[in-house]
mmCIF file of C-alpha atoms in Angstrom:
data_model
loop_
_atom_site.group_PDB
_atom_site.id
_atom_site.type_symbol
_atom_site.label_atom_id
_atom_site.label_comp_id
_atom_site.label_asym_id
_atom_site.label_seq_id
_atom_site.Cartn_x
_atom_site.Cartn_y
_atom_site.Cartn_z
ATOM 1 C CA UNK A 1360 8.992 2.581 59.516
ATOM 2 C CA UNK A 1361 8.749 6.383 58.067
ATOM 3 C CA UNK A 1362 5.660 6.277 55.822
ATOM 4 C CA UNK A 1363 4.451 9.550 53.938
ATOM 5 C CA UNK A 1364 0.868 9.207 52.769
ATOM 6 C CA UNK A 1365 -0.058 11.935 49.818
ATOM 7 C CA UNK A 1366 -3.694 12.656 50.685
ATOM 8 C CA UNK A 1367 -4.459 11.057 54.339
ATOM 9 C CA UNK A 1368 -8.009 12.309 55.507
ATOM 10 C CA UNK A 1369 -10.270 9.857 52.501
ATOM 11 C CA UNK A 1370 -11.884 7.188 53.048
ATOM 12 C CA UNK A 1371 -9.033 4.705 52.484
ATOM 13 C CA UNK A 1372 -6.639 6.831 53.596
ATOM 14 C CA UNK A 1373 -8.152 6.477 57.120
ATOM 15 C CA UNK A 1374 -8.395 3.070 56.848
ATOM 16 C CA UNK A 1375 -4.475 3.253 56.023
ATOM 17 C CA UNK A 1376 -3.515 5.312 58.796
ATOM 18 C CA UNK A 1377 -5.544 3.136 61.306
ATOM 19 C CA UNK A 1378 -3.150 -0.224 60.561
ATOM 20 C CA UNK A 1379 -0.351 1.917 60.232
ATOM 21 C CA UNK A 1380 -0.672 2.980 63.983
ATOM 22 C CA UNK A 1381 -1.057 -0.401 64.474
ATOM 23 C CA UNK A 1382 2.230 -1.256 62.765
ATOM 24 C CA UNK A 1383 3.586 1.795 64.918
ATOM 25 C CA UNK A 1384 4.740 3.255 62.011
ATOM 26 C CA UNK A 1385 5.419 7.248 62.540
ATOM 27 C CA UNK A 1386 3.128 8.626 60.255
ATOM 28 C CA UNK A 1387 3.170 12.007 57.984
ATOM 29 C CA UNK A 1388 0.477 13.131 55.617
ATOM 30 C CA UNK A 1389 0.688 15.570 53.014
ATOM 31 C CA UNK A 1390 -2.511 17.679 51.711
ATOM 32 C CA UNK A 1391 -4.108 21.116 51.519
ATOM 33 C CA UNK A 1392 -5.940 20.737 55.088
ATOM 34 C CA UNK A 1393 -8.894 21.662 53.803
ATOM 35 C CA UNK A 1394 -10.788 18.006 55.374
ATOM 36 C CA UNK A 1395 -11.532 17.333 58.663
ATOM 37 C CA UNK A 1396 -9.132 15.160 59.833
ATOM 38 C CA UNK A 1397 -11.077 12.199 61.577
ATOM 39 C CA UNK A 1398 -7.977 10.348 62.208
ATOM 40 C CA UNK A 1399 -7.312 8.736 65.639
ATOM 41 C CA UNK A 1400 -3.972 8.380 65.381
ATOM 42 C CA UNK A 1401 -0.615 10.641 66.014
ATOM 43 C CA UNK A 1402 0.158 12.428 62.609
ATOM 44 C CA UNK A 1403 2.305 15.051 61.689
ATOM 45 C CA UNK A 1404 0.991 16.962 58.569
ATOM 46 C CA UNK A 1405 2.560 18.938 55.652
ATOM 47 C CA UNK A 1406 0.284 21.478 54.017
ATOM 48 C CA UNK A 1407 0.461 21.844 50.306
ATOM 49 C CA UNK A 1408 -1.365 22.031 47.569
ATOM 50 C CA UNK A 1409 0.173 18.642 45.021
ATOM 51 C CA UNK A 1410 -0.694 20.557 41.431
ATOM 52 C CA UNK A 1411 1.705 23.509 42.749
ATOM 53 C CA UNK A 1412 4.927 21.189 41.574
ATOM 54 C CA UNK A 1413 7.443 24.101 43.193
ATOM 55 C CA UNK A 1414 5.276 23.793 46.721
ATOM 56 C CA UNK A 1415 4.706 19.750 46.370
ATOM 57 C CA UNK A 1416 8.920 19.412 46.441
ATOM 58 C CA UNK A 1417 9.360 21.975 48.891
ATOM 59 C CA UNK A 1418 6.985 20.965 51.334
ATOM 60 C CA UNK A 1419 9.368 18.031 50.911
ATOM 61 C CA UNK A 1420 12.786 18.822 50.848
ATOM 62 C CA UNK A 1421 15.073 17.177 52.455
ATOM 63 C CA UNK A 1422 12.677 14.623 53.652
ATOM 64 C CA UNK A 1423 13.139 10.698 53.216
ATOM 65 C CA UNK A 1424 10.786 8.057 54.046
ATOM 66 C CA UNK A 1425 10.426 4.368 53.864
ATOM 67 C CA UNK A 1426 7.587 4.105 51.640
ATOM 68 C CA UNK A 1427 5.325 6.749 50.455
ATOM 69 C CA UNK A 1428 1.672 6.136 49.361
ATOM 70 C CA UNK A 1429 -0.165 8.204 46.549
ATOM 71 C CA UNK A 1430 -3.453 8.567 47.427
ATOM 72 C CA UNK A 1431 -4.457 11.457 45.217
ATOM 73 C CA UNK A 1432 -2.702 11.054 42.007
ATOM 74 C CA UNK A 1433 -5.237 11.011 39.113
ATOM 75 C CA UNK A 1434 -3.362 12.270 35.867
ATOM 76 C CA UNK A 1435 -0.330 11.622 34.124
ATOM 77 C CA UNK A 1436 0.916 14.883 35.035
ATOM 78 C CA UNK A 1437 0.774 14.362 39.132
ATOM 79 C CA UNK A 1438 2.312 11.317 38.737
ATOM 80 C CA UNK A 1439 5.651 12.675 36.658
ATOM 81 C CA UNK A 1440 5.330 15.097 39.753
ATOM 82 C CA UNK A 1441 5.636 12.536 41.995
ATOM 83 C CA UNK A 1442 8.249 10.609 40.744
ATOM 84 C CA UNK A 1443 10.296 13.669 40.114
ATOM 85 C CA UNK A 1444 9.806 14.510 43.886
ATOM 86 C CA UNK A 1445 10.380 11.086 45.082
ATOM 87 C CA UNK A 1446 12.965 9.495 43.149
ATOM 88 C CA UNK A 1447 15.860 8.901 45.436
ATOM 89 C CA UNK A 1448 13.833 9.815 48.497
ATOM 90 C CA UNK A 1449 11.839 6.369 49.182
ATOM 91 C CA UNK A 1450 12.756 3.034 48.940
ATOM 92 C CA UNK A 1451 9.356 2.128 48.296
ATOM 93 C CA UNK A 1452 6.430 3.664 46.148
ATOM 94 C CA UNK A 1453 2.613 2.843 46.943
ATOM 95 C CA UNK A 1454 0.442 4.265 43.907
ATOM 96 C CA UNK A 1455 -3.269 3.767 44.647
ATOM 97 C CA UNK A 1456 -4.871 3.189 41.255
ATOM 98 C CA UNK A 1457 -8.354 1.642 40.303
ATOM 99 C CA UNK A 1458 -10.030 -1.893 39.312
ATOM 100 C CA UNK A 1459 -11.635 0.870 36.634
ATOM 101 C CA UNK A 1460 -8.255 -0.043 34.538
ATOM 102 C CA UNK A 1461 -9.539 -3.338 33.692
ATOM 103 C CA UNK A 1462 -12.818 -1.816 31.762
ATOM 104 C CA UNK A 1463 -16.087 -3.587 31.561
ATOM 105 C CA UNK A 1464 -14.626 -6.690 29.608
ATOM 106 C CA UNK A 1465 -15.599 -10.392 31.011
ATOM 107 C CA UNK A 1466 -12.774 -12.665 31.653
ATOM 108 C CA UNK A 1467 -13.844 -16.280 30.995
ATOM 109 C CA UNK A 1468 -13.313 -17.514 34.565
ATOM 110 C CA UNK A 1469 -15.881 -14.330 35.294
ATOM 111 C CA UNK A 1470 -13.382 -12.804 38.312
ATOM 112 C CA UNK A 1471 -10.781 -10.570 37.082
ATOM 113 C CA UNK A 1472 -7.147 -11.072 38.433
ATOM 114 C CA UNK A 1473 -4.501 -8.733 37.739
ATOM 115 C CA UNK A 1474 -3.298 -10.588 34.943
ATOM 116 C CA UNK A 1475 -6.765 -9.647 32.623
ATOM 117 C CA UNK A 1476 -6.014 -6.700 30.221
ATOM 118 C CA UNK A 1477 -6.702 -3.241 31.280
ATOM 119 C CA UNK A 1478 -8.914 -1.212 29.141
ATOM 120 C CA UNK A 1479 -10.873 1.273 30.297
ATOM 121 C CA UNK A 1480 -13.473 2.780 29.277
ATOM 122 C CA UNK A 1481 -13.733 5.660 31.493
ATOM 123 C CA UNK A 1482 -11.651 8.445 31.430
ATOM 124 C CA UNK A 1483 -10.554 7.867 35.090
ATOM 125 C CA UNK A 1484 -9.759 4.671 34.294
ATOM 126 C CA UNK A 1485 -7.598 5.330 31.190
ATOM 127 C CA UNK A 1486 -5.455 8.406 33.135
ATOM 128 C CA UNK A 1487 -5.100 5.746 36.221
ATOM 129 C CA UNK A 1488 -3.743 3.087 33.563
ATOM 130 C CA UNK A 1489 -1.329 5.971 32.141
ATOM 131 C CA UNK A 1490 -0.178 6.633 35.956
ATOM 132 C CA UNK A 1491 0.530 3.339 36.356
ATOM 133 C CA UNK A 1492 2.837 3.008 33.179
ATOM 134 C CA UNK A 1493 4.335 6.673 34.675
ATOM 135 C CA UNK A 1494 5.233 5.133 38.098
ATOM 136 C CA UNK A 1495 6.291 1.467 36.449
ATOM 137 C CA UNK A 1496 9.087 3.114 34.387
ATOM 138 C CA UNK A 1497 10.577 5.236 36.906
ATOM 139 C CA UNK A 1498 10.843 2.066 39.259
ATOM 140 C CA UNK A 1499 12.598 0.374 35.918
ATOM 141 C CA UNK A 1500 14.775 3.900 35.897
ATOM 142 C CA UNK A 1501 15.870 2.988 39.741
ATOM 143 C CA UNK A 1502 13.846 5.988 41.020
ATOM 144 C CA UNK A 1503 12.099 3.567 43.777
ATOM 145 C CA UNK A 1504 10.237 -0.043 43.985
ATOM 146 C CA UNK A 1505 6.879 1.092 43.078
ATOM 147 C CA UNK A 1506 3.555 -1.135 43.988
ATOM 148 C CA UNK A 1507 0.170 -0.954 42.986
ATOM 149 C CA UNK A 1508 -2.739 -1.622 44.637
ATOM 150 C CA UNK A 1509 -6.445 -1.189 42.797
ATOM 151 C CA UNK A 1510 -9.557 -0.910 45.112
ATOM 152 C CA UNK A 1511 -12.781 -1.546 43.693
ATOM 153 C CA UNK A 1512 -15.984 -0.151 45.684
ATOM 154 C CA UNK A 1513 -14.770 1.089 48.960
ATOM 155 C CA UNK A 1514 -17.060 2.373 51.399
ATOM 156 C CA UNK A 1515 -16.888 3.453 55.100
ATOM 157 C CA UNK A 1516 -17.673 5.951 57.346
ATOM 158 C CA UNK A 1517 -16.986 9.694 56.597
ATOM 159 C CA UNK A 1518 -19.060 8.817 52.819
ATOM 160 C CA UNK A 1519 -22.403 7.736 51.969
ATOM 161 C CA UNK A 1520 -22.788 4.340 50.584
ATOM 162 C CA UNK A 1521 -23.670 4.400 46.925
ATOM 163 C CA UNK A 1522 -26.512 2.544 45.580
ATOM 164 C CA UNK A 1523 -26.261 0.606 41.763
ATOM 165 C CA UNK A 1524 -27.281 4.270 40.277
ATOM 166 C CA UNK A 1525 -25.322 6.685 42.095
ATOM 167 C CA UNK A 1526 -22.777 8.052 44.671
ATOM 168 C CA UNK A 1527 -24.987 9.886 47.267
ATOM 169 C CA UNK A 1528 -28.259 8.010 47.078
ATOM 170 C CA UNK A 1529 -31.758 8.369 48.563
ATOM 171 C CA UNK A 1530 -32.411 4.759 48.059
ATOM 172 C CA UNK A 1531 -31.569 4.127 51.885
ATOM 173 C CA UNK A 1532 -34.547 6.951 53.134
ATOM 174 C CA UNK A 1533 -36.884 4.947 50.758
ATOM 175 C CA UNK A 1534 -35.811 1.465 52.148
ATOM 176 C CA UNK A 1535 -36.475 3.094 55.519
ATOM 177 C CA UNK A 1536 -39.475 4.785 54.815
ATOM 178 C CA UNK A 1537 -40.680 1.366 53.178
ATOM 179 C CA UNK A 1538 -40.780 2.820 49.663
ATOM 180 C CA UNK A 1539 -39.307 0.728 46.662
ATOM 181 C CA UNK A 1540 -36.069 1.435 44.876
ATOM 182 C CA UNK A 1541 -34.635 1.301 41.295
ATOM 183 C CA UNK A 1542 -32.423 -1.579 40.508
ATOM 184 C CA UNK A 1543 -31.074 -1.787 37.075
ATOM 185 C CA UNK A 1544 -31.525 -5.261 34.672
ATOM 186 C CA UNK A 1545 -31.904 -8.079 36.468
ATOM 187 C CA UNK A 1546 -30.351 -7.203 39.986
ATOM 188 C CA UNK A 1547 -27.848 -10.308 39.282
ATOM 189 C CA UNK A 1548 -25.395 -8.018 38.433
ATOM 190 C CA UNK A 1549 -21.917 -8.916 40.234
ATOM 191 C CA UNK A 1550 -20.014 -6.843 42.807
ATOM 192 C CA UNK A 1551 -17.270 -6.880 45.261
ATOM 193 C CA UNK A 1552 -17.961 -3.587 48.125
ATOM 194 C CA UNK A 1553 -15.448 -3.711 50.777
ATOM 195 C CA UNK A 1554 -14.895 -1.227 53.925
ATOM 196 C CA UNK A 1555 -11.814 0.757 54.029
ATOM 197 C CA UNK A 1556 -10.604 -0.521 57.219
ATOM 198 C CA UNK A 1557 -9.681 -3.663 55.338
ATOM 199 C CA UNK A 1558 -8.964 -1.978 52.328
ATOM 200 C CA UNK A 1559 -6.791 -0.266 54.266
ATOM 201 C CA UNK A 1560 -4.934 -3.042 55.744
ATOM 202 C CA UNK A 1561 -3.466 -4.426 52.725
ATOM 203 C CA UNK A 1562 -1.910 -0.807 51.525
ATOM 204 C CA UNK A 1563 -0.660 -0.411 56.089
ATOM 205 C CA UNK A 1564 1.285 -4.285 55.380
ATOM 206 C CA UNK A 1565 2.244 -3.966 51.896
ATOM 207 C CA UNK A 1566 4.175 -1.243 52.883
ATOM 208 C CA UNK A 1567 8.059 -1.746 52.874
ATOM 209 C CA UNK A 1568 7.279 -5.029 51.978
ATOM 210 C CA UNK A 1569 9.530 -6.634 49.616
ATOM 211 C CA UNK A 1570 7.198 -9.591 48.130
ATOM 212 C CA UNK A 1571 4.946 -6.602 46.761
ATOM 213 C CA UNK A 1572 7.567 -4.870 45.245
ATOM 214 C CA UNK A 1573 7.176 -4.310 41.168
ATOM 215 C CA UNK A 1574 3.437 -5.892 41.773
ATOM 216 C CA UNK A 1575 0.068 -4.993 41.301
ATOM 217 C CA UNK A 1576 -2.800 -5.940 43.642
ATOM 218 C CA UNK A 1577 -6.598 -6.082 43.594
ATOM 219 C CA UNK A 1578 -7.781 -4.548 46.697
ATOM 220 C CA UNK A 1579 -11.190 -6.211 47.680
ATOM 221 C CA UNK A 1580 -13.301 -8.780 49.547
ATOM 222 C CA UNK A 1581 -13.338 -12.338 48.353
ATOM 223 C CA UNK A 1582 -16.749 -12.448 48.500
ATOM 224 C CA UNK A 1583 -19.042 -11.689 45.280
ATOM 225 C CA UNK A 1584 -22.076 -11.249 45.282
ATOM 226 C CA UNK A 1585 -25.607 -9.581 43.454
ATOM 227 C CA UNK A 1586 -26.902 -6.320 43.561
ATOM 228 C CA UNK A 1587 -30.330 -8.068 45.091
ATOM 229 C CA UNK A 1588 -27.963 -9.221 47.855
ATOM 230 C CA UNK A 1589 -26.602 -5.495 48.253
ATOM 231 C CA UNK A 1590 -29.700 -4.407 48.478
ATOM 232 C CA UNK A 1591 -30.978 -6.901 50.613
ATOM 233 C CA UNK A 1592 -27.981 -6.927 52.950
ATOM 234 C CA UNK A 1593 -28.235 -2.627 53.340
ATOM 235 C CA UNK A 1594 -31.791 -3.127 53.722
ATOM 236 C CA UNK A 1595 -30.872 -5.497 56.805
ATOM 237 C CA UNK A 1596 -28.560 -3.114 58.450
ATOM 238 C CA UNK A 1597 -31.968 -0.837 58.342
ATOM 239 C CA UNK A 1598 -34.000 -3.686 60.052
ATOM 240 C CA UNK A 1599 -35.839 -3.727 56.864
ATOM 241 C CA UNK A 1600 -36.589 -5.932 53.917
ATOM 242 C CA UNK A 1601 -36.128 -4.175 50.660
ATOM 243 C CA UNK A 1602 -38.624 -3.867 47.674
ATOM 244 C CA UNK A 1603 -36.753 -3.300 44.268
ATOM 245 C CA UNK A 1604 -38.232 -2.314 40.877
ATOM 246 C CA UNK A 1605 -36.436 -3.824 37.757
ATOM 247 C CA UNK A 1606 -35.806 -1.805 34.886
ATOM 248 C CA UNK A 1607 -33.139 -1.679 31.770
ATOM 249 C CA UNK A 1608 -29.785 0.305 32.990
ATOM 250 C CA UNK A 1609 -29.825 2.143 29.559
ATOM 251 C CA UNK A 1610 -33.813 3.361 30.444
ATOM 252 C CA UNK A 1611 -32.878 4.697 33.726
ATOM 253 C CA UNK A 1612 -29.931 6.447 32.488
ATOM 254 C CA UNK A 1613 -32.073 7.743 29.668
ATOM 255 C CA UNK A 1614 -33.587 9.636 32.448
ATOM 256 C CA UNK A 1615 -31.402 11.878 33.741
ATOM 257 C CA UNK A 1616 -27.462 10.791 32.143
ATOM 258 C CA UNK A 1617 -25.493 13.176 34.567
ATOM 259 C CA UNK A 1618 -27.405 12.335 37.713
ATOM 260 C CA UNK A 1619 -26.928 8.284 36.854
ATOM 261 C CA UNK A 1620 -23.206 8.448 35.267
ATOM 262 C CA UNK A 1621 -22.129 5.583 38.125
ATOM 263 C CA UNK A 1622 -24.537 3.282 36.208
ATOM 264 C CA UNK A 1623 -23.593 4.500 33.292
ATOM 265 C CA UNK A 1624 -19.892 3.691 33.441
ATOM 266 C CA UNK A 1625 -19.570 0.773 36.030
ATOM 267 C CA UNK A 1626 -21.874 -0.782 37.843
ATOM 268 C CA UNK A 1627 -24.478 -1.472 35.202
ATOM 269 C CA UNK A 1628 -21.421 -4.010 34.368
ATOM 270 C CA UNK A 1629 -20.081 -7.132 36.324
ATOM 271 C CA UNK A 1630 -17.437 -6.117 38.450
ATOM 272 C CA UNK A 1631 -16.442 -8.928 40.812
ATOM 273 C CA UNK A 1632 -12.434 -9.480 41.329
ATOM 274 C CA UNK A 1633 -10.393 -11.717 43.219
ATOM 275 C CA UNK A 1634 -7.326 -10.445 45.779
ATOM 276 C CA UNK A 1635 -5.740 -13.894 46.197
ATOM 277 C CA UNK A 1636 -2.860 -12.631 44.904
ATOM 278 C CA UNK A 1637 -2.714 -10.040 47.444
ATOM 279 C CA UNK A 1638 -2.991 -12.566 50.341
ATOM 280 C CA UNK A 1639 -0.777 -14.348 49.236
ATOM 281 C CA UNK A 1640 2.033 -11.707 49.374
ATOM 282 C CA UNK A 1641 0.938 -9.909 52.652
ATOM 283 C CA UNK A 1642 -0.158 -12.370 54.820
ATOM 284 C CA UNK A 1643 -1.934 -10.352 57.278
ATOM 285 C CA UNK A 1644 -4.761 -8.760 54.803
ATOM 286 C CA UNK A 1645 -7.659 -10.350 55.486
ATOM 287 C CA UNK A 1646 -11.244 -8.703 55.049
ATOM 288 C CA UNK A 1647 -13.470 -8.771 58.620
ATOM 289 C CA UNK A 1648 -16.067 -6.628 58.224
ATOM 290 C CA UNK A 1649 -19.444 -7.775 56.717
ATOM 291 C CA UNK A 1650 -21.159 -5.800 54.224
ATOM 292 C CA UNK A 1651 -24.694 -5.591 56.561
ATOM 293 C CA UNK A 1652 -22.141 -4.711 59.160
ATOM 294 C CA UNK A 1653 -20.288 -2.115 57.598
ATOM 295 C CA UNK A 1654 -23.246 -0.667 55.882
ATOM 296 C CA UNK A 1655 -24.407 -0.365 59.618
ATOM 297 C CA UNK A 1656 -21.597 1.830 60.682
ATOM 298 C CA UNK A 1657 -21.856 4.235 57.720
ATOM 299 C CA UNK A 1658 -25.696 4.925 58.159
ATOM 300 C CA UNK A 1659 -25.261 5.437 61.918
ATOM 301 C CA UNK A 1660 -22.391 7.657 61.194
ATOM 302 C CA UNK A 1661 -24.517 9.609 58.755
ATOM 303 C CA UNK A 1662 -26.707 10.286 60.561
ATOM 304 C CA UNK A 1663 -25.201 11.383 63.741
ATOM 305 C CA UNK A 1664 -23.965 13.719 61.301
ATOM 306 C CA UNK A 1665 -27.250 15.064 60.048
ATOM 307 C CA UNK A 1666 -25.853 13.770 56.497
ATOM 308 C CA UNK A 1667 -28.725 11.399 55.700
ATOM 309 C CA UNK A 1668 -29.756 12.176 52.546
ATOM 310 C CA UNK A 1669 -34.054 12.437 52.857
ATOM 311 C CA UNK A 1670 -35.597 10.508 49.799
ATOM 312 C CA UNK A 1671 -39.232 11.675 50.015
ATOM 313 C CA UNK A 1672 -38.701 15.312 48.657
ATOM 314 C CA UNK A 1673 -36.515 13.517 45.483
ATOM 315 C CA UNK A 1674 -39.687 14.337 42.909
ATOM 316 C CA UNK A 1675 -37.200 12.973 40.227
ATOM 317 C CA UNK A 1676 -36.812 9.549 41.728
ATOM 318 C CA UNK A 1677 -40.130 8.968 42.386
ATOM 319 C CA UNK A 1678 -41.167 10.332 38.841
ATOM 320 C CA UNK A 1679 -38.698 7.528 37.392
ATOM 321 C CA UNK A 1680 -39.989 5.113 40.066
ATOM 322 C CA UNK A 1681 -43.899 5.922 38.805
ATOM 323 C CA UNK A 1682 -42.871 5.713 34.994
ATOM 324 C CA UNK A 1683 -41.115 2.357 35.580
ATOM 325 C CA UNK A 1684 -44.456 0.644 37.024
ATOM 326 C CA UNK A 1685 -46.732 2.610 34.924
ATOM 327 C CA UNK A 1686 -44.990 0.599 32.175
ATOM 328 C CA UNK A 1687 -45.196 -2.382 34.031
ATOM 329 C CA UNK A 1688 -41.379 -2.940 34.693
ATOM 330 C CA UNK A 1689 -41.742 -5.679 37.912
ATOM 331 C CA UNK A 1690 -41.636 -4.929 41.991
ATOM 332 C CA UNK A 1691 -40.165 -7.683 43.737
ATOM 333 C CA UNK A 1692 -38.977 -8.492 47.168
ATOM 334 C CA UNK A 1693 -35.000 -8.358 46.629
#
């Protein structure tokens, strides 16, 4: 199988190109080399930049593959570029979009499938939604079978693992360094995290594969669970037990709105989702690797990289961390 993956060096992407070996698929990427390419696998890569539409078709041309798989395509405008450089060229279309398309709405069964309505209420959510639309009426047009798949939290090596407030967090120094963290409203907050190599799996098996075609697919681990258990469960691949400070999402935000936007717009809201419908269709996605596990392999690999991000010189945190007891906001073991 000839598979063409847009992007290639993230975090899924390497989880993609891992199972695609496996599959011994021959494998191209296309991107502006400007990441280290961490990949152990054989690759041949195209070098373009995607918003140059002239260089994105000629890097291209005269070029077919079984399936190609959009890993970078964020606004309506990359994905018209896509399907006008695809069309014809693939028999199958991967668009990676995001479980942000659902917005922060409740279904009554709690877990969102892919049959609960998407609205977003983040601006990355509502261009994904509009690339999704893009990509399901050229497959209507005959321009290829188009499937997509929407990961929730995916996290791996190569990134830091984000805590409840933010992307790159010091929370893991403190947990080390025995020092308590911020967790916003109750810590019973629900979440699905899942590491890219399994992530990956289902996007590597769902390629050229018919059942998937003109579906969408939530992209996570079965397993739901709190943000005490994150916590606790990170705090575990540390060898430590974690001491959390509860206080109101909208207070902590309060604090510095920029710095705590990942609160802000998702995870201060339930976000647990089912993929039964994607096991169903591609039998061999399964998820394998524990969060405490996984967790494990990214703080190792950050630090082997001299990435760990120190906590004790992060005067704001520890301001926010001083105001929450001072107004008696409660410490507890998570």
């Amino acid at each position: 199988m000839k598979t063409l993956l847009i992007g290639g060096t993230g975090l899924i992407s390497t989880g993609i190109v891992k199972h695609l070996a496996a599959r011994n698929a021959t494998i191209t990427m296309l991107n502006r080399g400007q990441r280290d390419n961490r990949l152990q696998a054989d690759v041949e890569t195209l070098t373009c930049d995607r918003n140059d539409v002239a260089a994105f078709a000629k890097a291209v041309e005269g070029r077919a593959w079984d399936c190609v798989i959009d890993m970078i395509c964020f606004t309506p405008e990359q994905a018209e570029a896509s399907i006008k450089t695809f069309a014809g060229k693939t028999q199958h279309f991967m668009f990676c979009s995001t479980v942000c398309t659902y917005g922060s709405q409740i279904p009554p069964g709690v877990v969102v499938d892919e049959t609960f309505p998407q609205k977003p209420i983040s601006n990355y959510g509502k261009n994904k939604v509009l690339c999704e639309r893009a990509f399901e009426a050229a497959s209507t047009k005959g321009a290829f079978n188009v499937t997509t798949i929407r990961p929730s939290h995916t996290y791996g090596e190569s990134a830091p693992l984000i805590d409840q407030l933010e992307f790159d967090s010091c929370a893991w120094d403190r947990i080390e360094k025995d020092l308590p963290v911020l967790c916003a409203g109750d810590g019973l907050g629900l979440w699905n995290s899942t590491h890219r190599d399994d992530v990956g799996k289902l996007f590597a098996y769902a390629a050229g594969n018919a059942a998937t075609f003109g579906q969408s697919y939530n992209a996570t681990t079965q397993r739901v669970f709190t943000w005490r258990d994150y916590y606790r469960e990170a705090g575990a691949a540390l060898g430590k037990k974690v001491q959390i400070i509860m206080a109101p999402a909208e207070w902590i935000v309060a604090k510095n709105p920029k710095r705590f936007g990942l609160l802000k717009e998702i995870t201060q809201f339930h976000g647990p989702y089912t993929s039964a419908k994607a096991m169903r269709d591609v039998q061999e996605f399964s998820c394998e690797v524990s969060f405490t596990q996984g967790a494990k392999r990214v703080f190792d690999d950050l630090k082997s990289r001299s990435k760990w991000k120190n906590g004790s010189g992060d005067a704001e945190y520890q301001q926010i961390v001083d105001a929450a007891l001072a107004a008696g906001m409660p410490e507890q073991e998570a």
